């Protein structure tokens, strides 16, 4: 609970018009894009700058309420759900692109800038900001940094982390730090910039972001390739890399996903293929033509059933439409969608997809798998009905096995969505005791009162002595909050 | 002091043959490549694996001695100097390339692998590990990671940090953590990998390193370009980038450096030029030709006095010889060389070089400036004589002003050499109070007994209440240890 006196002070800090407390407002900030997780905050504020954020955090430390930063709220792991109540700090008033420096190739933005707005602004002058999370038309840069968002171009261009050069961050204490800068090289002090990237709002609230830009690739060519056999598709992926071509995009859809997509968009996709690859190459025009030819040749060698090649930008969009429709297409099938982002080394993609299919069979579930084959970042997506208790039990078991499979194949729990609440119970599987201890020590060092985004990333649970997976299941915040607050 | 009983235990842990305690041995480990800094350790060990490193650190915590990890000892900021005595942990027995994974494009190496050995191993099979610190033929991968080493290719390819995918690290407590992995995307937990990169051996001892590889560029072209005016050279740099060409190498030598180089290698370099640029473009052959033509055109537009273009790999080496000789050429002039790596945004390179020249004039010093113009990472190098007390006082003042100038131009204290001891007194200029506090909090959280590489990065001084630059000067470890132990 936030005391009335504290609410009065919050109104003074951000202005009355930027403090929300009605049930209608609180309901809107009680969930994000993650299914089955929610709790109303006690209040919501929309600060206008770092000084206000700093005052809010100082007040929170004094008054003992919790603070949960929020961007567009399209998080997929419950990261922006105020699971212990308290104050949601909605950052989208800070939405200016402050500078695009064409000499140093940097952009300075506020956290509320929508990712695709930054894309448009820099591409208009021949520059390029590569990270392109699936939600880029709604997601904000602050959220992208807090979650270290990935996207379709990760294989060639890397992820958000690889483009953040500096940050202005309000620490949990309310102190403001500036990290990094416009120099390509900077080794002064610990890398606080990258400690903040992907810390999911648990270590600081980001108020300014300096990102690196690169020249916009001159040309691009898109290919859609059908395979009767999953193994052939996987071997194509490895073989393209072995030919020393690194396509920005190398996407995969399995048969279940293709069927759902075809039902949805009627694009004439074949229903008897085990896998479809969407491949894009980019770069100088001459290289793109050459690379595209080589890729086509490799696909043929690996028994591609059909290859469609783009001849125009429109063509590219048309070919990519199926992949872009994967998520909504799966979402239509049943009321609930449990979307994971278990990630494996590229060489293990086929093995992972097969294991997911076996898990689906074993638990009688419909799981569509699609995602970024090139960087091993897969999205096994379980379509289910949260009102069906028995089915949801099977879903939980399947999710557990999917994570185990990914880790056994040398992978990770999360490639790009973050841990938040939904993957918290699985953290010790990957981080082990020593890793969790180190994380908890860092969190306590910077946030001794645990003011900022508590309950996330399994930090509190681990600190409270929940070590092993077994203990956790019964006491998981994940399990205990289903539907609460709604 | 390390007690005799602790030495006995160390001998048991690493084997007698890997424990060094004679004065002859200790003298060798009492300094690194940084001038004017040194102190003998009490003992040196050469562990054979992570388990031994872990036992060493556990012992150090129990017995209260300090531990300083060391790679090739070619650090330029005093990072590997055991400034409080204790135990040097020499990591070069661990020097195996454990795996080159051609499918996932990764290499797993031990910390003692020499950087250029890794280059050779991966280039032999068409792959590429871009970071190329100047000392790459002696430096080790562990040292590169601990210091986040840069090099000549930073502008296009980034630095060590951009290639580290995962680490095995022994924490100060002796616990072993594994961070990251072979997946391109990984957002599980805090980015402990990059917290360790550049932490200068203060947060952990690295025992395994997983790095990302890329395909080896097909072709390369080298240009050596002479300028009568420094401004023209600087404008060329900006103009190349404005033409959306990102050369891997864009190096700069000022007139002082060119004169010293010519005295040394007699390559026929002109002595009346204000600046020389060494430019390399790489990529697919067709693109390289095109880019080289564009670069030549840009150089002409900006009044280049002469342009030499490589026609072969031998030619490339010949053209680069002057740049590679810069450091030894300056080192010959006088007995002491104070080499800095103050770094500014690329757009400020000309302003920075001019300020360094003014500082040199003001203090009657000879300062040669060379370095990585493309990424703003300059090496103003003061040639002096440490026996000349008066001159050294002027050197200290000049260094102070160089750092101030870099920071005022939006730069950083260190682009690639690290803070260590030599730049420690300047830390608060850049990190400010809140940044130093955050660093100290993290250090204490992971190393409560301050066992690992104490006295570095200004952490202890800041924790002891030395806040401002003024207080520090008189009590700096930098000042107090000149020549001690020798």
Short mmCIF file of C-alpha atoms in Angstrom, two decimals, chain B residues 245-427:
data_model
loop_
_atom_site.label_atom_id
_atom_site.label_comp_id
_atom_site.label_asym_id
_atom_site.label_seq_id
_atom_site.Cartn_x
_atom_site.Cartn_y
_atom_site.Cartn_z
CA UNK B 245 32.06 3.51 -45.57
CA UNK B 246 33.22 2.00 -42.27
CA UNK B 247 36.87 0.98 -42.72
CA UNK B 248 38.12 -1.54 -40.17
CA UNK B 249 41.29 0.55 -39.85
CA UNK B 250 41.57 4.33 -39.93
CA UNK B 251 44.83 5.20 -38.20
CA UNK B 252 46.48 8.51 -37.56
CA UNK B 253 50.08 9.68 -36.96
CA UNK B 254 50.98 13.26 -36.15
CA UNK B 255 54.12 15.04 -37.31
CA UNK B 256 56.10 14.33 -34.13
CA UNK B 257 55.39 10.62 -34.45
CA UNK B 258 56.20 10.57 -38.17
CA UNK B 259 59.58 12.20 -37.52
CA UNK B 260 60.44 9.64 -34.85
CA UNK B 261 59.29 6.77 -37.06
CA UNK B 262 61.34 7.98 -40.02
CA UNK B 263 64.45 8.31 -37.83
CA UNK B 264 63.86 4.71 -36.80
CA UNK B 265 62.82 2.79 -39.93
CA UNK B 266 64.04 5.06 -42.79
CA UNK B 267 61.00 4.34 -44.94
CA UNK B 268 61.17 7.64 -46.77
CA UNK B 269 58.26 9.20 -44.90
CA UNK B 270 57.96 12.93 -45.59
CA UNK B 271 58.85 15.10 -42.59
CA UNK B 272 56.83 18.16 -43.54
CA UNK B 273 53.38 16.64 -43.23
CA UNK B 274 51.09 17.49 -40.32
CA UNK B 275 49.39 14.10 -40.43
CA UNK B 276 49.42 10.69 -42.05
CA UNK B 277 46.38 8.44 -42.28
CA UNK B 278 46.61 4.68 -42.68
CA UNK B 279 43.31 3.40 -44.07
CA UNK B 280 42.27 -0.18 -44.71
CA UNK B 281 39.03 -1.35 -46.27
CA UNK B 282 38.00 -5.00 -46.31
CA UNK B 283 35.12 -7.26 -47.39
CA UNK B 284 34.12 -9.07 -50.58
CA UNK B 285 36.64 -8.30 -53.38
CA UNK B 286 34.17 -6.33 -55.50
CA UNK B 287 33.20 -4.12 -52.57
CA UNK B 288 36.80 -3.56 -51.51
CA UNK B 289 37.75 -2.18 -54.95
CA UNK B 290 34.71 0.08 -54.96
CA UNK B 291 35.28 1.30 -51.40
CA UNK B 292 38.99 1.92 -52.00
CA UNK B 293 38.16 4.07 -55.03
CA UNK B 294 35.65 6.06 -53.00
CA UNK B 295 38.14 6.54 -50.17
CA UNK B 296 40.84 7.75 -52.59
CA UNK B 297 38.34 10.20 -54.05
CA UNK B 298 37.41 11.50 -50.59
CA UNK B 299 41.10 11.90 -49.67
CA UNK B 300 41.69 13.91 -52.86
CA UNK B 301 38.72 16.14 -52.11
CA UNK B 302 40.25 16.90 -48.74
CA UNK B 303 43.62 17.95 -50.18
CA UNK B 304 45.67 14.83 -49.55
CA UNK B 305 49.26 15.59 -50.56
CA UNK B 306 49.97 12.02 -51.59
CA UNK B 307 48.11 8.70 -51.63
CA UNK B 308 49.83 5.32 -51.72
CA UNK B 309 47.62 2.33 -52.50
CA UNK B 310 48.52 -1.33 -51.84
CA UNK B 311 48.56 -3.71 -54.78
CA UNK B 312 49.42 -6.83 -52.79
CA UNK B 313 49.45 -8.26 -49.28
CA UNK B 314 53.16 -7.37 -49.07
CA UNK B 315 52.35 -3.83 -50.07
CA UNK B 316 49.78 -3.67 -47.28
CA UNK B 317 52.36 -4.72 -44.71
CA UNK B 318 54.86 -2.18 -46.04
CA UNK B 319 52.34 0.65 -45.85
CA UNK B 320 51.30 -0.34 -42.33
CA UNK B 321 54.91 -0.60 -41.13
CA UNK B 322 55.12 3.07 -40.16
CA UNK B 323 52.04 2.86 -37.95
CA UNK B 324 53.21 -0.39 -36.35
CA UNK B 325 56.59 1.24 -35.61
CA UNK B 326 55.12 4.28 -33.90
CA UNK B 327 55.45 3.02 -30.35
CA UNK B 328 59.01 1.62 -30.54
CA UNK B 329 60.07 4.69 -32.54
CA UNK B 330 58.90 7.03 -29.78
CA UNK B 331 60.36 4.75 -27.11
CA UNK B 332 63.86 5.21 -28.57
CA UNK B 333 63.93 8.97 -28.08
CA UNK B 334 64.18 9.11 -24.30
CA UNK B 335 64.33 6.51 -21.51
CA UNK B 336 60.73 6.90 -20.30
CA UNK B 337 57.54 6.79 -22.27
CA UNK B 338 54.18 7.80 -20.79
CA UNK B 339 51.60 6.37 -23.16
CA UNK B 340 47.98 7.43 -22.68
CA UNK B 341 44.84 6.31 -24.45
CA UNK B 342 42.48 9.19 -23.87
CA UNK B 343 39.64 8.77 -26.30
CA UNK B 344 37.19 11.22 -27.85
CA UNK B 345 34.22 10.99 -30.18
CA UNK B 346 35.47 10.72 -33.77
CA UNK B 347 34.24 14.22 -34.59
CA UNK B 348 36.62 15.65 -31.96
CA UNK B 349 39.87 14.00 -33.08
CA UNK B 350 41.36 17.14 -34.66
CA UNK B 351 40.41 19.28 -31.67
CA UNK B 352 41.99 16.75 -29.32
CA UNK B 353 45.24 16.50 -31.29
CA UNK B 354 45.53 20.28 -31.31
CA UNK B 355 44.96 20.50 -27.57
CA UNK B 356 47.64 17.87 -26.98
CA UNK B 357 50.06 19.91 -29.11
CA UNK B 358 49.27 23.02 -27.09
CA UNK B 359 49.77 21.13 -23.83
CA UNK B 360 53.14 19.88 -25.13
CA UNK B 361 54.20 23.44 -25.95
CA UNK B 362 52.98 24.77 -22.62
CA UNK B 363 55.02 22.29 -20.60
CA UNK B 364 57.98 22.07 -22.95
CA UNK B 365 57.46 18.36 -23.57
CA UNK B 366 57.78 16.15 -26.62
CA UNK B 367 54.43 14.47 -27.19
CA UNK B 368 53.79 12.28 -30.21
CA UNK B 369 50.16 11.50 -30.91
CA UNK B 370 49.08 8.54 -32.96
CA UNK B 371 46.24 6.07 -32.78
CA UNK B 372 42.86 5.04 -34.03
CA UNK B 373 41.36 8.14 -35.64
CA UNK B 374 38.30 6.24 -36.81
CA UNK B 375 37.17 5.43 -33.31
CA UNK B 376 38.67 8.48 -31.61
CA UNK B 377 41.08 6.36 -29.57
CA UNK B 378 44.28 8.41 -29.52
CA UNK B 379 47.61 7.62 -27.94
CA UNK B 380 49.31 10.87 -26.90
CA UNK B 381 52.74 9.61 -25.91
CA UNK B 382 55.06 11.69 -23.78
CA UNK B 383 58.74 10.86 -24.17
CA UNK B 384 60.64 11.88 -21.08
CA UNK B 385 63.23 10.82 -18.52
CA UNK B 386 62.01 9.59 -15.18
CA UNK B 387 65.32 10.56 -13.54
CA UNK B 388 64.55 14.19 -14.35
CA UNK B 389 62.36 15.14 -11.43
CA UNK B 390 61.41 18.52 -12.83
CA UNK B 391 60.44 17.09 -16.19
CA UNK B 392 58.32 14.42 -14.54
CA UNK B 393 56.41 17.06 -12.62
CA UNK B 394 55.60 18.73 -15.91
CA UNK B 395 54.61 15.34 -17.33
CA UNK B 396 52.13 14.78 -14.50
CA UNK B 397 50.54 18.15 -15.12
CA UNK B 398 50.37 17.51 -18.86
CA UNK B 399 48.72 14.11 -18.31
CA UNK B 400 46.14 15.72 -16.07
CA UNK B 401 45.35 18.31 -18.74
CA UNK B 402 45.16 15.66 -21.47
CA UNK B 403 42.52 13.75 -19.51
CA UNK B 404 40.58 16.93 -18.80
CA UNK B 405 40.64 17.84 -22.48
CA UNK B 406 39.38 14.38 -23.50
CA UNK B 407 36.51 14.50 -21.01
CA UNK B 408 35.57 18.04 -22.01
CA UNK B 409 35.35 16.88 -25.62
CA UNK B 410 32.86 14.15 -24.60
CA UNK B 411 35.52 11.46 -24.37
CA UNK B 412 36.79 8.97 -21.85
CA UNK B 413 39.93 8.40 -19.74
CA UNK B 414 40.69 5.10 -21.36
CA UNK B 415 39.66 3.66 -24.69
CA UNK B 416 41.46 0.35 -24.44
CA UNK B 417 44.28 0.27 -21.87
CA UNK B 418 42.21 0.27 -18.69
CA UNK B 419 42.40 2.28 -15.48
CA UNK B 420 44.57 0.12 -13.26
CA UNK B 421 46.83 2.27 -11.12
CA UNK B 422 48.05 4.85 -13.57
CA UNK B 423 44.66 6.34 -14.36
CA UNK B 424 43.08 5.63 -10.97
CA UNK B 425 43.55 9.16 -9.60
CA UNK B 426 41.47 10.52 -12.49
CA UNK B 427 38.50 8.18 -12.11
#
